[in-house]
Coordinates of C-alpha atoms in Angstrom, one line a residue:
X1 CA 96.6 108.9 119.5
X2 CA 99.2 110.7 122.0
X3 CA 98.5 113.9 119.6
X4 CA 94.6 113.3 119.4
X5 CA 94.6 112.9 123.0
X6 CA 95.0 116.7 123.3
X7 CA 97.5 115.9 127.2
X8 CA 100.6 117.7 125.6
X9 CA 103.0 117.8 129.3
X10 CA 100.2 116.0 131.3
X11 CA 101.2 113.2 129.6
X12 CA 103.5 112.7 132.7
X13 CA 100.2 112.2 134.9
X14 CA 100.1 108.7 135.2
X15 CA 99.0 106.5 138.2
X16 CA 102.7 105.6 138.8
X17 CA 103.8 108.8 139.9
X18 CA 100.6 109.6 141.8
X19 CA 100.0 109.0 145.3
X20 CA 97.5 106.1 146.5
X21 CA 97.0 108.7 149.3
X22 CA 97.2 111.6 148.3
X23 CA 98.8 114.9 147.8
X24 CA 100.6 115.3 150.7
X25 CA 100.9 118.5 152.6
X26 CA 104.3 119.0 154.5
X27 CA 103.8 115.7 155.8
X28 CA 100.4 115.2 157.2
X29 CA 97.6 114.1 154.7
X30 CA 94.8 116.5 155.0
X31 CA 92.5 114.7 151.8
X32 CA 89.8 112.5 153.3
X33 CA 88.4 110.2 150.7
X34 CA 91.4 110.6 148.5
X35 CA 91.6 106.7 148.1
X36 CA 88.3 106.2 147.2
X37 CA 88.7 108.2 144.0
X38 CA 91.9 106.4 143.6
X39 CA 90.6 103.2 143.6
X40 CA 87.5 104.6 141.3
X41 CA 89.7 106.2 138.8
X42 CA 91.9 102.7 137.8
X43 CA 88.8 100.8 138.0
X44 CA 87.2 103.3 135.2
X45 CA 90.1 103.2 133.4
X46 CA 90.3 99.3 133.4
X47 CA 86.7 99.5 132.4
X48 CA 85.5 103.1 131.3
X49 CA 81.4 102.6 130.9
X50 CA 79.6 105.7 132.0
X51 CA 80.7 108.5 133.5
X52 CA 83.6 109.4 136.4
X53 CA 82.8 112.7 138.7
X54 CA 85.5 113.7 140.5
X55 CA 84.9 116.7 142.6
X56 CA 87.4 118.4 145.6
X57 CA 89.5 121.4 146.5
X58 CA 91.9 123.0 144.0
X59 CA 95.2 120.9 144.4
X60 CA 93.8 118.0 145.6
X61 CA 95.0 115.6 142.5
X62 CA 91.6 115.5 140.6
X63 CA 93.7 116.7 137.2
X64 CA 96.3 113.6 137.8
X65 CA 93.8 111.6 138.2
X66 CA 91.5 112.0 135.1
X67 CA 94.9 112.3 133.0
X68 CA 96.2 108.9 134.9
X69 CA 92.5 107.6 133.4
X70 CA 93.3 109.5 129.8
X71 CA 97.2 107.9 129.8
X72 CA 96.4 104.3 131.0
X73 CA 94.0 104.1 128.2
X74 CA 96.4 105.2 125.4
X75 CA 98.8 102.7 126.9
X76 CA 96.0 100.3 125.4
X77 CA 96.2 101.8 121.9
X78 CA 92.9 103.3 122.9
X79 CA 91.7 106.7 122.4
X80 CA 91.3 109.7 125.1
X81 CA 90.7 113.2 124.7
X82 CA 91.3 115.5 127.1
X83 CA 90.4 119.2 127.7
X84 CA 90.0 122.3 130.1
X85 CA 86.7 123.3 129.8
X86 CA 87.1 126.8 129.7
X87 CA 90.1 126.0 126.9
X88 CA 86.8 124.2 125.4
X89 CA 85.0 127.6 125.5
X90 CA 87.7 129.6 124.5
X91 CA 88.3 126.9 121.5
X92 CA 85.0 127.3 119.8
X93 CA 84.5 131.0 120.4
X94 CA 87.6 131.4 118.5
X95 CA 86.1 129.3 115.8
X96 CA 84.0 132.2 114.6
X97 CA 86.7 133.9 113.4
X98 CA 87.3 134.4 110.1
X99 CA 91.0 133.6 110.1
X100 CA 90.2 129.8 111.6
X101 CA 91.3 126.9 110.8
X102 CA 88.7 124.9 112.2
X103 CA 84.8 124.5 111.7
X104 CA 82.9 125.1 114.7
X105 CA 80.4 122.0 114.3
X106 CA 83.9 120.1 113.3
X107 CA 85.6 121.1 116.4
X108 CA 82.1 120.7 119.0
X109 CA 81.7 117.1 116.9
X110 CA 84.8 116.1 118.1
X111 CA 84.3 116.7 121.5
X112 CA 80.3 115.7 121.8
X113 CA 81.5 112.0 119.9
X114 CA 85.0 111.6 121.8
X115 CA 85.1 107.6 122.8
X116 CA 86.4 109.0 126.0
X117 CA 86.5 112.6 127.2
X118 CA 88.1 114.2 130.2
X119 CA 86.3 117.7 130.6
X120 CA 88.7 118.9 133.2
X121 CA 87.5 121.8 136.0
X122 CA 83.9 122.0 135.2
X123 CA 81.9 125.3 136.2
X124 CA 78.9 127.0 135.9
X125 CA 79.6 129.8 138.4
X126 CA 81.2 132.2 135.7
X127 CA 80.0 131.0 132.5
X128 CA 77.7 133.3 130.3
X129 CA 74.4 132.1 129.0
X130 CA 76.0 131.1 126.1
X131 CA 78.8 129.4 127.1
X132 CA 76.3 127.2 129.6
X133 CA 74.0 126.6 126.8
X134 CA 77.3 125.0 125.0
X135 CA 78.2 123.0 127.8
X136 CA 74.4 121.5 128.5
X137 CA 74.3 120.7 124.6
X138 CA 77.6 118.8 125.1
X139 CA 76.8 116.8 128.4
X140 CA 73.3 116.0 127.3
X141 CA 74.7 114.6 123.9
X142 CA 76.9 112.4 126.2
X143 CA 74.1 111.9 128.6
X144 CA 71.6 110.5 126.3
X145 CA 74.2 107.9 124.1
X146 CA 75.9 106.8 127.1
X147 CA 79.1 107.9 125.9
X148 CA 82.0 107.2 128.5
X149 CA 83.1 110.9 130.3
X150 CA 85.3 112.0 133.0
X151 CA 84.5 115.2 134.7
X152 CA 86.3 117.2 137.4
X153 CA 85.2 120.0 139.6
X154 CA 86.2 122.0 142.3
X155 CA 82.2 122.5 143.3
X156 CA 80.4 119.9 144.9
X157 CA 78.0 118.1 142.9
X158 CA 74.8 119.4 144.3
X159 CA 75.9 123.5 143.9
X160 CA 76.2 123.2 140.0
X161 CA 73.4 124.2 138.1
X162 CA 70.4 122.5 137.9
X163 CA 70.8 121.3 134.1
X164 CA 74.2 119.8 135.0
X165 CA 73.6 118.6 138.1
X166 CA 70.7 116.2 137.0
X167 CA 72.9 114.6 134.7
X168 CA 75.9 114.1 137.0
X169 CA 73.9 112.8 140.2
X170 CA 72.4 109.7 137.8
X171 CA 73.2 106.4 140.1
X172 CA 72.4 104.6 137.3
X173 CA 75.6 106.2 134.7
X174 CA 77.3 108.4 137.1
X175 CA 79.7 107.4 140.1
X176 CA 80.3 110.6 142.1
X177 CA 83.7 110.5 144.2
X178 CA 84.1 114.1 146.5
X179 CA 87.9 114.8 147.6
X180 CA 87.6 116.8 150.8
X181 CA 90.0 118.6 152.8
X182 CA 90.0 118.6 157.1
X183 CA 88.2 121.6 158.4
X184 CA 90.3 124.4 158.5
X185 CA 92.1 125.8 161.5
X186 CA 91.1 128.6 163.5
X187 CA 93.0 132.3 162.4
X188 CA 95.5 131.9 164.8
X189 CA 96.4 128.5 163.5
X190 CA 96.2 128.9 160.2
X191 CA 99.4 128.2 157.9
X192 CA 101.2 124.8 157.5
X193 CA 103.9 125.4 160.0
X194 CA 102.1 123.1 162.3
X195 CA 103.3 120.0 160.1
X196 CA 106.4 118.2 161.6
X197 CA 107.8 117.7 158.4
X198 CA 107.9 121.3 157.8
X199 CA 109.1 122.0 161.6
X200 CA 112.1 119.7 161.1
X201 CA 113.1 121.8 157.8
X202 CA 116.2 123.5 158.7
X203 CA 119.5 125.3 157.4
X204 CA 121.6 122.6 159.6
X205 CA 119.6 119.9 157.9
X206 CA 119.5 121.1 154.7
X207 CA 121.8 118.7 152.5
X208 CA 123.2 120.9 149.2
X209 CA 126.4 118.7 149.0
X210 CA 124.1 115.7 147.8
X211 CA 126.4 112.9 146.3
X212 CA 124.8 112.4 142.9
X213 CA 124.5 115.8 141.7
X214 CA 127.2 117.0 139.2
X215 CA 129.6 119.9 140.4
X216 CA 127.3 122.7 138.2
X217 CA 124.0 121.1 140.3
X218 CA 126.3 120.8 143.7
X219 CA 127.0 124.7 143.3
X220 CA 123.8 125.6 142.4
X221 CA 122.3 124.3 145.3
X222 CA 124.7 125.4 147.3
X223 CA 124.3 128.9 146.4
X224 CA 120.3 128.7 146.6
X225 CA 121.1 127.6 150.4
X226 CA 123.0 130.8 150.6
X227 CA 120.6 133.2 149.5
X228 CA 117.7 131.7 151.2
X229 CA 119.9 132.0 155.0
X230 CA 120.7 135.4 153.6
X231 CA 117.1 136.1 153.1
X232 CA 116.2 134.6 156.6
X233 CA 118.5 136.9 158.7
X234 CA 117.4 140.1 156.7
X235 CA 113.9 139.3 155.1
X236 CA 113.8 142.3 152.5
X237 CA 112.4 142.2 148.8
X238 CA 111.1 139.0 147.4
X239 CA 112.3 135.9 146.9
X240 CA 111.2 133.4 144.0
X241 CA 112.3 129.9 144.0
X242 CA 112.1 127.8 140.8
X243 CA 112.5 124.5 140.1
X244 CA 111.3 120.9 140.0
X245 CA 109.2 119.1 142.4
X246 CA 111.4 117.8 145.0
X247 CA 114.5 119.8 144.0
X248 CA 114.8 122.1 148.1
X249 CA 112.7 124.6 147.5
X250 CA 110.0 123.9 150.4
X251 CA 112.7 122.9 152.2
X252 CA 114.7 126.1 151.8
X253 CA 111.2 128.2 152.3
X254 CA 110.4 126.4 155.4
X255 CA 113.8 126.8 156.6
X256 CA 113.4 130.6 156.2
X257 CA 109.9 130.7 158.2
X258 CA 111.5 128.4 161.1
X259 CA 114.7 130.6 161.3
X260 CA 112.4 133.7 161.6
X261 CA 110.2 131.9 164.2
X262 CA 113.4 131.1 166.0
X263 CA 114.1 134.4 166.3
X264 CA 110.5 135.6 167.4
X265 CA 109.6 137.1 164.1
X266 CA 106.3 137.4 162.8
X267 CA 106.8 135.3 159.5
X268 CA 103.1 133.4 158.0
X269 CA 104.0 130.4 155.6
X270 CA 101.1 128.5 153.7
X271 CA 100.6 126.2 150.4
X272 CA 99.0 128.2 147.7
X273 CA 96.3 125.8 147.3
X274 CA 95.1 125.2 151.1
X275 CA 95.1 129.4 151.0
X276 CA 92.7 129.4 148.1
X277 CA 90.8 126.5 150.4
X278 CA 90.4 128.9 153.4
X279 CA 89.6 131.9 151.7
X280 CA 86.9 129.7 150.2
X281 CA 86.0 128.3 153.5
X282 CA 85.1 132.0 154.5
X283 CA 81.9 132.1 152.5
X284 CA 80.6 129.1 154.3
X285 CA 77.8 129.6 157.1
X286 CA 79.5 128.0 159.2
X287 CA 83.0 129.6 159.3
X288 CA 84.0 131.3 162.2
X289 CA 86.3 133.6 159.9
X290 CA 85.2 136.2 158.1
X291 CA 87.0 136.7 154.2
X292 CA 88.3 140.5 155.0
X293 CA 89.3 139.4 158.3
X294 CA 91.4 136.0 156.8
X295 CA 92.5 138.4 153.6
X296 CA 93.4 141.3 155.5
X297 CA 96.5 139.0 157.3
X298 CA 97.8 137.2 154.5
X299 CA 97.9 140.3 152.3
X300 CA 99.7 142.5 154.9
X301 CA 101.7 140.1 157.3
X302 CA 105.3 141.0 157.5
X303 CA 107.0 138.3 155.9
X304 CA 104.9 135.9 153.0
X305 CA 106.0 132.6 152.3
X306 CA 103.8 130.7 149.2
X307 CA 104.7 127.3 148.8
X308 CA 103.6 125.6 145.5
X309 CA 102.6 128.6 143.3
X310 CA 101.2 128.2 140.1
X311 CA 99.9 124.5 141.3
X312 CA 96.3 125.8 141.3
X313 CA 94.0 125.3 138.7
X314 CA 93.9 128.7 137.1
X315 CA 89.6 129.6 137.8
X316 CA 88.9 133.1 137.2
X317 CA 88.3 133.8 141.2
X318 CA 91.5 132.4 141.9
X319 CA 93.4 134.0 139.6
X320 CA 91.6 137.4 140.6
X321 CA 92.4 136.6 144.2
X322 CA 96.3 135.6 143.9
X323 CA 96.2 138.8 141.8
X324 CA 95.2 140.8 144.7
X325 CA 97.6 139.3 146.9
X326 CA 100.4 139.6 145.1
X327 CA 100.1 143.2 143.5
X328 CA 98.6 144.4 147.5
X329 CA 102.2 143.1 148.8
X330 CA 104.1 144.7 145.7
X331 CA 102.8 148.0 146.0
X332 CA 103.5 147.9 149.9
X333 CA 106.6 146.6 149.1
X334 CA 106.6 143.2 152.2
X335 CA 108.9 140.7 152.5
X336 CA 107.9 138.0 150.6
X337 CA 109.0 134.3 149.2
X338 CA 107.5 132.2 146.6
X339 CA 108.4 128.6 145.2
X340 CA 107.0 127.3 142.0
X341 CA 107.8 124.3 139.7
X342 CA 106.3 127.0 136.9
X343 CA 108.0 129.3 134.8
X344 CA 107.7 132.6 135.1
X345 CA 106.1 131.9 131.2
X346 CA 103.4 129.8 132.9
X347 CA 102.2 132.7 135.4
X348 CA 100.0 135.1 134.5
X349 CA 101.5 138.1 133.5
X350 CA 100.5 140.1 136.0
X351 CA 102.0 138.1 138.9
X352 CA 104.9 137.1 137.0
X353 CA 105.8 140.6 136.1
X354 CA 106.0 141.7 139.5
X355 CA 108.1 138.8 140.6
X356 CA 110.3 139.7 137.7
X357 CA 110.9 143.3 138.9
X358 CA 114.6 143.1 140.1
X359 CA 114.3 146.2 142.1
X360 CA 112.6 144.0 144.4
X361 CA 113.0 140.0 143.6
X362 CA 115.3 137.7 142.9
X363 CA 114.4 134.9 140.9
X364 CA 116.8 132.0 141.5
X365 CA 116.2 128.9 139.4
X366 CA 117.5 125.4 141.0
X367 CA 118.5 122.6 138.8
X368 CA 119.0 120.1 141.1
X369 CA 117.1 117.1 140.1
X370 CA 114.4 115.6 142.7
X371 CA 116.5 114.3 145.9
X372 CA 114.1 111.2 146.6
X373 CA 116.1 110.3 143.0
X374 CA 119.1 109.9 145.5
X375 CA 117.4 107.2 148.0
X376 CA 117.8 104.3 144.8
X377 CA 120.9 105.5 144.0
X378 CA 124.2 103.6 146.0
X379 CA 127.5 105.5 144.8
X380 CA 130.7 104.0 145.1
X381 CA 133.3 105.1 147.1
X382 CA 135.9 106.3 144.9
X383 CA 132.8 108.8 142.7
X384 CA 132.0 110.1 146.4
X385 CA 135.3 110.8 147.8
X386 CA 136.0 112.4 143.9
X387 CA 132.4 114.9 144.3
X388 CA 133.4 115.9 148.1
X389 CA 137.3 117.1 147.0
X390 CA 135.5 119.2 144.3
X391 CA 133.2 120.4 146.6
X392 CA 135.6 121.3 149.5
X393 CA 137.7 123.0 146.8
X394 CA 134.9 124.8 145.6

């Protein structure tokens, strides 16, 4: 079932390791409505009979919370598949080749009769007529035999296309949940520096002698704190930060932006995913911003900091828009500092490539382990008195 269930590494996604809350950013929760679609998600996957639409801004948690549905059920010993639906596109158009393995009506069967399919970042925006014409033949199949679906989407319900839309607004099989993020900020606001959490991020506070880590972790750390203060007081090249989710690097690249602040230099620090938000916020009627305007200062401000790269989901106009960014600030040659939990693998090429270049970046990768690991952990004295002589040797 794990294998038939198509979640490979988003197997980790479960409702234990998500927030009731939400995602939060640098310590303020921006998601309204987050809990609703918490609350609808375990109740579908208690009891999944029609179909869950989740819709909301890239980064929001709608992925964790369709592969929580997908991972609770497989706890069950019942079956799940999920899949991106451009990966679902790209799937059967590679069918038609002659070197496949797989049938296309074997491989669209699959999907169409699923007990339960997740159908992950649904579009219509930049779909050809055929790819549309395969997804309305899918959802209608579902549609008319009432067969249990989770959707996500980034686009609100009522901007899809007609043919999807009708199926996905039914009250009497669909329940609609709609993630939203507080308004954005006016220009001169914008960024996430005005969260206290990320205020209070500091060299003085930053803690690289942490008790639990071993010596090679200790020294790891310690030497990511040194390059990032190096960084801070002369903010040449680019910086990329890797490493898992709670491991310093925010810290470190908040640090960095409040050290330059400090000093009255112009530094502009902002989460990947609330950029792609505002950008997208541009094209509404009611923005006060204009998109060249709002683009026009993130691609040329002095010093860059991008939290939480790679966390996006991956849409074409995304990628086409990080792209832009990063290759404008490449070629100019600006300051900038990135933190992922990706590998430079998992990046497209394009990006990753130019954060590769070592005549301008260095990529430092920190091992440390996540440090709210260290809040159930109680060392004893004589282990903690052992760790600090290494580390004053050191």
């Amino acid at each position: 079932m794990q294998q038939y269930s198509n979640l490979g590494s988003l197997s980790r996604l479960t409702f234990d390791t998500l927030v009731p809350e939400g995602r939060p950013q640098g310590g303020n929760d921006t998601l309204l409505n987050f809990d609703e679609a918490y609350n609808g998600a375990i109740e579908f996957a208690q009891n999944p009979e029609g179909w869950l639409v989740i819709s909301g801004p890239n980064g929001c948690g709608k992925t964790h919370l369709s592969c929580a549905i997908a991972n609770y059920r497989l706890q069950l010993s019942e079956p799940a598949f999920y899949i991106g639906v451009a990966d679902l596109l790209d799937h059967l158009r590679s069918t038609f080749h002659p070197d496949s393995e797989v049938e296309y009506d074997v491989l669209f069967e699959q999907v169409k009769n699923a007990p339960l399919l997740i159908l992950d970042d649904l579009t219509t925006t930049f779909y050809s007529g055929w790819a549309k014409e395969k997804l309305e033949q899918l959802l209608n199949h579902r549609f008319n035999n009432r067969l249990s679906t989770v959707i996500t989407t980034y686009i609100p319900v009522e901007e899809l296309d007609e043919a999807v839309q009708g199926h996905l607004q039914d009250p009497d099989l669909c329940k609609v949940y709609r993630i939203k993020r507080k308004s954005a900020p006016p220009l001169e606001r914008l960024g996430n520096m005005e969260f206290e959490l990320l205020k209070q991020m500091s060299f003085d506070n930053f803690d690289y002698k942490r008790v639990n880590l071993s010596a090679e972790e200790r020294q790891n750390l310690e030497q990511a704190y040194r390059i990032a203060g190096d960084f801070a007081r002369s903010p040449n090249g680019w910086l990329v930060l890797l490493g898992d989710n709670g491991c310093g690097k925010t810290h470190l690249a908040a640090a960095i932006a409040n050290y330059l602040k400090a000093a009255g230099k112009p530094v502009f620090f902002i989460i990947v995913t609330d950029l792609l938000d505002y950008l997208r916020s541009t094209f509404s009627p009611e923005s006060r911003i204009s998109y060249d305007t709002l683009f026009e200062k993130v691609k040329s401000t002095s010093v860059l900091i991008l939290d939480d790269f790679g966390e996006q989901s991956a849409t074409p106009w995304a990628q086409e828009k990080l792209y832009q960014l990063i290759n404008y600030r490449y070629n100019a040659r600006l300051a900038t500092v990135v933190t992922t939990c990706s590998s430079l693998d998992e990046i497209e090429s394009r990006i990753s490539s130019r954060m590769m270049d070592p005549s301008l970046s260095l990529v430092f990768n920190i091992v440390a382990p996540d440090y709210r690991g260290d809040r159930k952990i109680t060392p004893v004295a004589k282990p903690a008195r052992k760790y600090g002589s290494k580390n004053r040797s050191a």
